[in-house]
Short mmCIF file of C-alpha atoms and ligand atoms in Angstrom, two decimals:
data_model
loop_
_atom_site.label_atom_id
_atom_site.label_comp_id
_atom_site.label_asym_id
_atom_site.label_seq_id
_atom_site.Cartn_x
_atom_site.Cartn_y
_atom_site.Cartn_z
CA MET O 1 147.30 130.24 36.27
CA ASN O 2 148.33 133.25 38.28
CA SER O 3 151.64 132.54 40.01
CA LYS O 4 150.42 133.91 43.37
CA VAL O 5 147.43 131.55 43.33
CA THR O 6 149.70 128.61 42.54
CA GLU O 7 152.05 129.64 45.32
CA ILE O 8 149.31 129.87 47.97
CA LYS O 9 147.78 126.59 46.84
CA ALA O 10 151.16 124.85 47.17
CA LEU O 11 151.80 126.42 50.58
CA PHE O 12 148.37 125.35 51.82
CA ASP O 13 148.86 121.77 50.68
CA GLU O 14 152.27 121.65 52.30
CA LYS O 15 150.98 122.92 55.66
CA LEU O 16 147.84 120.79 55.55
CA ALA O 17 149.97 117.65 55.26
CA LEU O 18 151.58 118.46 58.63
CA VAL O 19 148.33 119.07 60.52
CA THR O 20 147.41 116.38 63.09
CA THR O 21 144.93 117.95 65.57
CA SER O 22 141.59 119.77 65.38
CA GLU O 23 143.23 122.88 66.88
CA GLN O 24 145.84 122.91 64.13
CA VAL O 25 143.11 122.59 61.48
CA GLU O 26 141.42 125.65 62.92
CA GLU O 27 144.70 127.62 62.95
CA LEU O 28 145.30 126.72 59.33
CA ARG O 29 141.77 127.78 58.38
CA VAL O 30 142.27 131.19 60.00
CA GLU O 31 145.69 131.57 58.35
CA PHE O 32 144.29 131.03 54.85
CA MET O 33 140.56 131.81 55.02
CA GLY O 34 140.36 134.30 57.88
CA LYS O 35 139.56 138.00 57.36
CA LYS O 36 143.26 138.79 57.30
CA GLY O 37 144.28 135.47 55.78
CA SER O 38 146.24 134.72 52.61
CA VAL O 39 143.16 134.32 50.40
CA ALA O 40 141.77 137.70 51.51
CA ALA O 41 145.16 139.24 50.79
CA LEU O 42 145.10 137.63 47.35
CA MET O 43 141.69 139.19 46.64
CA SER O 44 143.01 142.64 47.52
CA GLU O 45 145.60 142.14 44.72
CA LEU O 46 142.73 142.24 42.23
CA LYS O 47 143.03 145.98 41.78
CA ASN O 48 146.64 145.57 40.54
CA VAL O 49 145.74 142.96 37.96
CA PRO O 50 145.37 144.25 34.41
CA ASN O 51 141.72 144.60 33.39
CA GLU O 52 141.68 141.84 30.79
CA GLU O 53 143.03 139.34 33.35
CA LYS O 54 140.72 140.36 36.21
CA LYS O 55 137.95 137.88 35.34
CA ALA O 56 140.28 134.88 35.08
CA PHE O 57 142.08 135.86 38.27
CA GLY O 58 138.80 136.21 40.19
CA GLN O 59 137.70 132.75 39.02
CA GLU O 60 141.02 131.21 40.02
CA VAL O 61 140.81 132.68 43.51
CA ASN O 62 137.24 131.37 43.90
CA VAL O 63 138.28 127.87 42.86
CA LEU O 64 141.17 128.05 45.33
CA LYS O 65 138.79 129.17 48.10
CA GLN O 66 136.47 126.23 47.47
CA GLU O 67 139.34 123.81 47.31
CA ILE O 68 140.76 125.00 50.63
CA GLU O 69 137.34 124.81 52.32
CA THR O 70 136.72 121.28 51.08
CA LYS O 71 140.17 120.09 52.14
CA ILE O 72 139.77 121.65 55.59
CA ALA O 73 136.39 119.97 56.09
CA GLU O 74 137.82 116.62 55.00
CA LYS O 75 140.82 116.96 57.28
CA ARG O 76 138.59 117.92 60.20
CA ALA O 77 136.42 114.83 59.71
CA ALA O 78 139.44 112.55 59.37
CA ILE O 79 141.01 113.89 62.57
CA LEU O 80 137.73 113.53 64.50
CA GLU O 81 137.42 109.92 63.42
CA ALA O 82 141.03 109.20 64.38
CA GLU O 83 140.48 110.79 67.79
CA GLN O 84 137.39 108.66 68.42
CA GLN O 85 139.15 105.53 67.34
CA LYS O 86 141.98 106.37 69.75
CA LEU O 87 139.43 106.66 72.58
CA ILE O 88 137.91 103.32 71.69
CA ASP O 89 141.31 101.65 71.46
CA SER O 90 142.41 103.00 74.82
CA ALA O 91 139.17 102.01 76.62
CA GLU O 92 139.29 99.09 79.03
CA GLU O 93 138.27 95.90 77.37
CA TYR O 94 134.70 94.83 78.13
CA ASP O 95 134.46 91.32 79.53
CA GLU O 96 130.93 90.02 79.56
CA SER O 97 131.87 87.00 81.64
CA LEU O 98 132.74 89.15 84.67
CA PRO O 99 130.31 88.81 87.60
CA TYR O 100 128.11 91.85 88.14
CA ASP O 101 126.07 93.03 91.08
CA ILE O 102 122.53 94.02 90.21
CA LYS O 103 120.14 94.23 93.15
CA THR O 104 117.08 92.08 92.54
CA GLY O 105 113.88 92.25 94.55
CA SER O 106 112.61 89.48 96.76
CA TYR O 107 109.22 88.11 97.71
CA HIS O 108 107.62 88.92 101.04
CA PRO O 109 108.03 85.95 103.43
CA ILE O 110 104.25 85.57 103.67
CA THR O 111 104.03 85.36 99.86
CA LEU O 112 106.70 82.66 99.92
CA VAL O 113 104.79 80.57 102.47
CA GLN O 114 101.50 81.15 100.65
CA ARG O 115 102.94 79.99 97.32
CA ASP O 116 104.44 76.96 98.97
CA LEU O 117 101.05 76.00 100.39
CA GLU O 118 99.26 76.68 97.12
CA ARG O 119 101.66 74.36 95.34
CA ILE O 120 101.13 71.61 97.92
CA PHE O 121 97.33 71.89 97.98
CA THR O 122 96.88 72.12 94.23
CA SER O 123 98.91 68.92 93.94
CA MET O 124 96.28 67.32 96.21
CA GLY O 125 93.41 68.45 93.98
CA PHE O 126 92.41 71.68 95.74
CA THR O 127 91.47 74.81 93.78
CA ILE O 128 92.64 78.26 94.89
CA GLU O 129 89.86 80.75 95.45
CA ASN O 130 89.91 84.50 95.78
CA TYR O 131 87.55 86.41 98.04
CA SER O 132 87.06 90.07 98.86
CA GLU O 133 88.35 91.77 102.00
CA ILE O 134 85.10 93.66 102.53
CA VAL O 135 82.32 91.28 103.52
CA ASP O 136 78.92 91.53 105.13
CA ASP O 137 77.73 90.37 108.51
CA TYR O 138 75.97 87.36 107.02
CA HIS O 139 79.08 85.89 105.37
CA CYS O 140 81.48 86.71 108.17
CA PHE O 141 79.26 85.51 111.02
CA GLU O 142 75.69 84.36 110.46
CA ALA O 143 76.36 81.87 107.69
CA LEU O 144 79.03 80.45 109.98
CA ASN O 145 76.58 79.69 112.74
CA ILE O 146 77.50 82.81 114.73
CA PRO O 147 74.22 84.64 115.27
CA LYS O 148 74.04 88.29 116.39
CA HIS O 149 75.04 88.78 120.03
CA HIS O 150 76.80 85.40 120.13
CA PRO O 151 79.79 85.64 122.53
CA ALA O 152 82.10 84.18 119.83
CA ARG O 153 81.86 87.57 118.09
CA ASP O 154 83.79 89.18 120.94
CA MET O 155 87.01 87.50 119.85
CA GLN O 156 86.63 88.86 116.34
CA ASP O 157 85.96 92.55 116.75
CA THR O 158 86.86 94.32 113.53
CA TYR O 159 86.49 97.48 111.47
CA TYR O 160 82.95 98.23 110.41
CA LEU O 161 82.33 100.38 107.36
CA SER O 162 79.81 103.18 107.36
CA THR O 163 77.96 101.37 104.56
CA GLU O 164 75.33 99.29 106.30
CA ASN O 165 76.33 95.77 107.30
CA GLN O 166 79.79 95.85 105.76
CA LEU O 167 83.01 95.06 107.57
CA LEU O 168 86.60 94.00 106.96
CA LYS O 169 86.71 90.21 107.15
CA THR O 170 88.00 88.86 110.44
CA HIS O 171 88.82 85.42 109.09
CA THR O 172 89.04 83.63 105.77
CA SER O 173 86.09 81.46 106.90
CA ALA O 174 83.98 84.39 105.66
CA ALA O 175 84.41 82.98 102.14
CA GLN O 176 83.09 79.48 102.97
CA ASN O 177 79.47 80.20 102.22
CA ALA O 178 80.06 81.82 98.81
CA ILE O 179 82.42 79.04 97.73
CA MET O 180 79.97 76.29 98.76
CA LYS O 181 77.24 78.04 96.81
CA LYS O 182 79.50 78.50 93.80
CA TYR O 183 80.64 74.86 93.49
CA GLY O 184 78.31 72.71 95.57
CA ALA O 185 79.56 69.30 96.75
CA PRO O 186 81.97 67.56 96.34
CA LEU O 187 84.45 70.37 96.85
CA ARG O 188 88.13 70.92 97.65
CA ALA O 189 89.32 74.51 97.90
CA ILE O 190 91.81 76.72 99.66
CA PHE O 191 91.39 80.46 100.00
CA PRO O 192 94.24 82.59 101.26
CA GLY O 193 93.48 86.13 102.31
CA ARG O 194 94.15 89.17 104.41
CA CYS O 195 92.19 89.44 107.63
CA PHE O 196 91.58 92.29 110.06
CA ARG O 197 90.84 92.50 113.75
CA ASN O 198 90.56 95.36 116.16
CA GLU O 199 93.57 94.27 118.13
CA SER O 200 96.18 96.15 120.16
CA THR O 201 99.46 95.24 118.53
CA ASP O 202 102.43 93.62 120.21
CA ALA O 203 105.08 91.09 119.15
CA CYS O 204 102.40 88.39 118.70
CA HIS O 205 99.33 90.40 117.61
CA GLU O 206 98.60 92.50 114.57
CA ASN O 207 95.41 94.15 113.35
CA THR O 208 96.18 92.93 109.82
CA PHE O 209 97.36 89.39 109.13
CA PHE O 210 97.02 86.55 106.65
CA GLN O 211 95.23 83.24 106.89
CA MET O 212 94.67 80.36 104.54
CA GLU O 213 91.40 78.55 104.82
CA GLY O 214 90.79 75.13 103.36
CA ILE O 215 87.65 73.09 103.01
CA MET O 216 87.06 69.62 101.72
CA ILE O 217 83.52 68.32 101.33
CA ASP O 218 82.59 64.91 100.02
CA LYS O 219 80.83 61.70 100.99
CA ASP O 220 82.32 60.04 104.09
CA ILE O 221 84.87 62.70 104.96
CA SER O 222 86.06 62.13 108.50
CA ILE O 223 88.53 63.44 111.04
CA SER O 224 91.15 61.00 109.76
CA ASN O 225 91.06 62.74 106.36
CA LEU O 226 91.58 66.03 108.13
CA ILE O 227 94.59 64.71 110.05
CA TYR O 228 96.07 63.15 106.94
CA PHE O 229 95.87 66.36 104.87
CA MET O 230 97.24 68.51 107.68
CA LYS O 231 100.14 66.17 108.34
CA THR O 232 101.08 65.91 104.65
CA MET O 233 100.88 69.65 104.18
CA LEU O 234 102.96 70.49 107.26
CA SER O 235 105.64 67.92 106.48
CA GLU O 236 105.98 69.52 103.03
CA VAL O 237 106.15 73.04 104.40
CA PHE O 238 108.80 72.24 107.00
CA GLN O 239 110.52 69.66 104.83
CA LYS O 240 110.53 67.10 107.63
CA ASP O 241 108.12 64.67 109.24
CA VAL O 242 105.96 66.53 111.72
CA THR O 243 103.96 64.99 114.54
CA VAL O 244 100.52 66.49 115.06
CA ARG O 245 97.94 66.23 117.82
CA LEU O 246 94.39 67.47 118.14
CA ARG O 247 92.94 69.18 121.19
CA PRO O 248 89.33 70.18 121.50
CA GLY O 249 88.70 73.77 120.42
CA PHE O 250 85.49 75.73 120.12
CA PHE O 251 84.40 77.44 116.92
CA PRO O 252 80.67 77.69 116.21
CA PHE O 253 81.12 76.69 112.56
CA VAL O 254 82.74 73.32 113.23
CA GLU O 255 81.55 70.37 115.24
CA PRO O 256 83.68 68.83 116.62
CA GLY O 257 86.27 71.61 116.59
CA PHE O 258 89.98 71.25 117.28
CA GLU O 259 93.21 73.05 117.80
CA LEU O 260 95.89 71.26 115.83
CA ASP O 261 99.34 71.36 117.42
CA ILE O 262 102.65 70.24 115.98
CA LYS O 263 105.50 68.83 117.98
CA CYS O 264 108.01 71.64 118.47
CA LEU O 265 110.50 71.59 115.60
CA ASN O 266 113.14 73.27 117.71
CA CYS O 267 113.40 70.77 120.54
CA GLY O 268 111.54 67.77 119.13
CA GLY O 269 109.07 67.83 122.03
CA GLU O 270 111.52 68.06 124.94
CA GLY O 271 110.49 71.59 125.81
CA CYS O 272 112.30 74.84 124.95
CA PRO O 273 111.63 78.59 125.06
CA SER O 274 109.98 78.68 121.62
CA CYS O 275 107.30 76.18 122.69
CA LYS O 276 107.13 77.63 126.19
CA ASN O 277 108.45 74.33 127.48
CA SER O 278 105.33 72.43 126.47
CA GLY O 279 106.93 70.55 123.56
CA TRP O 280 103.99 71.54 121.29
CA LEU O 281 103.11 74.51 119.10
CA GLU O 282 99.54 75.57 118.43
CA LEU O 283 99.23 75.95 114.69
CA CYS O 284 95.92 75.48 113.07
CA PRO O 285 92.31 75.57 114.27
CA CYS O 286 90.14 73.12 112.37
CA GLY O 287 87.19 70.78 112.59
CA MET O 288 84.30 69.06 110.87
CA ILE O 289 82.02 71.58 109.16
CA HIS O 290 78.85 72.16 111.20
CA PRO O 291 75.67 70.89 109.49
CA ASN O 292 74.12 74.37 109.84
CA VAL O 293 77.02 75.84 107.85
CA LEU O 294 76.59 73.23 105.11
CA ALA O 295 72.86 74.00 105.04
CA HIS O 296 73.57 77.76 104.66
CA GLY O 297 75.83 76.85 101.74
CA GLY O 298 73.09 74.78 100.12
CA ILE O 299 74.78 71.42 100.77
CA ASP O 300 72.84 68.44 102.07
CA SER O 301 74.46 67.51 105.38
CA GLU O 302 72.81 64.09 105.36
CA GLU O 303 74.72 63.16 102.25
CA TYR O 304 77.94 65.12 102.63
CA THR O 305 80.42 65.87 105.38
CA GLY O 306 83.56 67.92 105.29
CA PHE O 307 86.41 69.47 107.20
CA ALA O 308 87.66 73.04 107.41
CA PHE O 309 90.88 74.49 108.68
CA GLY O 310 92.09 78.04 109.18
CA LEU O 311 95.84 78.14 108.91
CA GLY O 312 97.56 81.28 110.18
CA LEU O 313 99.82 82.15 107.24
CA THR O 314 101.48 84.93 109.18
CA ARG O 315 102.09 82.61 112.09
CA LEU O 316 103.43 79.90 109.84
CA ALA O 317 105.84 82.37 108.21
CA MET O 318 107.03 83.38 111.69
CA MET O 319 107.70 79.76 112.57
CA LYS O 320 109.28 78.81 109.28
CA TYR O 321 111.65 81.77 109.18
CA GLY O 322 112.15 82.28 112.91
CA VAL O 323 110.65 85.80 112.89
CA LYS O 324 110.18 86.85 116.50
CA ASP O 325 108.02 89.96 116.06
CA ILE O 326 104.86 89.82 113.91
CA ARG O 327 105.11 93.56 113.26
CA THR O 328 108.18 92.96 111.07
CA PHE O 329 105.88 91.74 108.28
CA ASN O 330 103.99 95.02 107.89
CA SER O 331 106.98 97.20 108.69
CA GLY O 332 108.03 97.77 105.09
CA SER O 333 111.63 97.38 106.26
CA LEU O 334 113.57 96.03 103.31
CA LYS O 335 116.48 95.20 105.57
CA SER O 336 114.33 92.59 107.34
CA LEU O 337 112.04 91.54 104.53
CA SER O 338 114.53 91.03 101.73
CA GLN O 339 116.39 88.29 103.58
CA PHE O 340 113.95 85.60 102.56
CA LYS O 341 114.60 83.98 99.23
CA ASN O 342 112.75 81.13 97.70
CA GLU O 343 115.06 78.17 97.84
N1 LIG U 401 88.21 81.09 111.29
C1 LIG U 401 88.78 80.68 112.55
C2 LIG U 401 89.58 81.82 113.16
O1 LIG U 401 90.07 82.65 112.45
C3 LIG U 401 89.68 79.50 112.37
C4 LIG U 401 89.01 78.24 111.91
C5 LIG U 401 88.84 77.97 110.56
C6 LIG U 401 88.56 77.32 112.83
C7 LIG U 401 88.26 76.79 110.15
C8 LIG U 401 87.98 76.12 112.42
C9 LIG U 401 87.83 75.87 111.08
O2 LIG U 401 89.73 81.91 114.32
#
């Protein structure tokens, strides 16, 4: 082998052994393989080599070139791997048992109250029914014993659609007729839903709010059944024994009709600002379903009786969580609404 080739090969190996960084690898590559590097210089010697040795010399230089390139590539890869390993070794240790803070969403307070009620009523054999928000005049009023021009309509002014006879439902009672027709008697159902009224808004009034209606129809259903179900449900919701009382209330679709009050949970009936010093809170209109309403629903009122109640879900959520302004619920303010977690 040509002595110059041997010399350069030995020099390269010697220097390569000392290289420890990517930068040094690059410097070494330029020194040997660059345009003005040792290998290029070796090639320019070719002209001084005697003719019969030229071929062998050329081959030796080519082999050297390949060898240097391979060794440089290997060294580069080895250094890169070592650098990565160093990074990994120096990284802070990952401890999966450390607590972490990921923000989770929360349910709307009305959803929480609604789910609570659904759980309680299904455990008492009620089904949960869904009903549309757009209804017609018949379902919202006439089937409920509220004929056209009846003064009871004044309290439930709403948003009428341009499509004939259609409106946004003013109360969940609008579903009573369809549900009676769907199941017939006997029947136990609750139907939560969003209701609309043309209302000027203030801390206690909203044009959009939630109710939960319930009906129970069977043989010999009486006011005592109504009181029992209401009392059980409210004690579950508030997680304490509640005292209820009935006052007469007028709704054309029940006879007799009542306003159900609960003894103020704040003061226990002594009188405080939240019950306006009366000791009682008005919570849930209810009553025995009017025979005309049963007849509209295709149920024989001679054989069956039933009760209906229209619980204000929004109102209940206000009471349960101490929300003072009803407008908070539709505000979309996460600061207010994300405080309520299901216990
Ligand atoms: N639908 C009535 C309202 O929204 C409430 C109600 C329901 C009254 C059922 C009696 C029985 O005002």
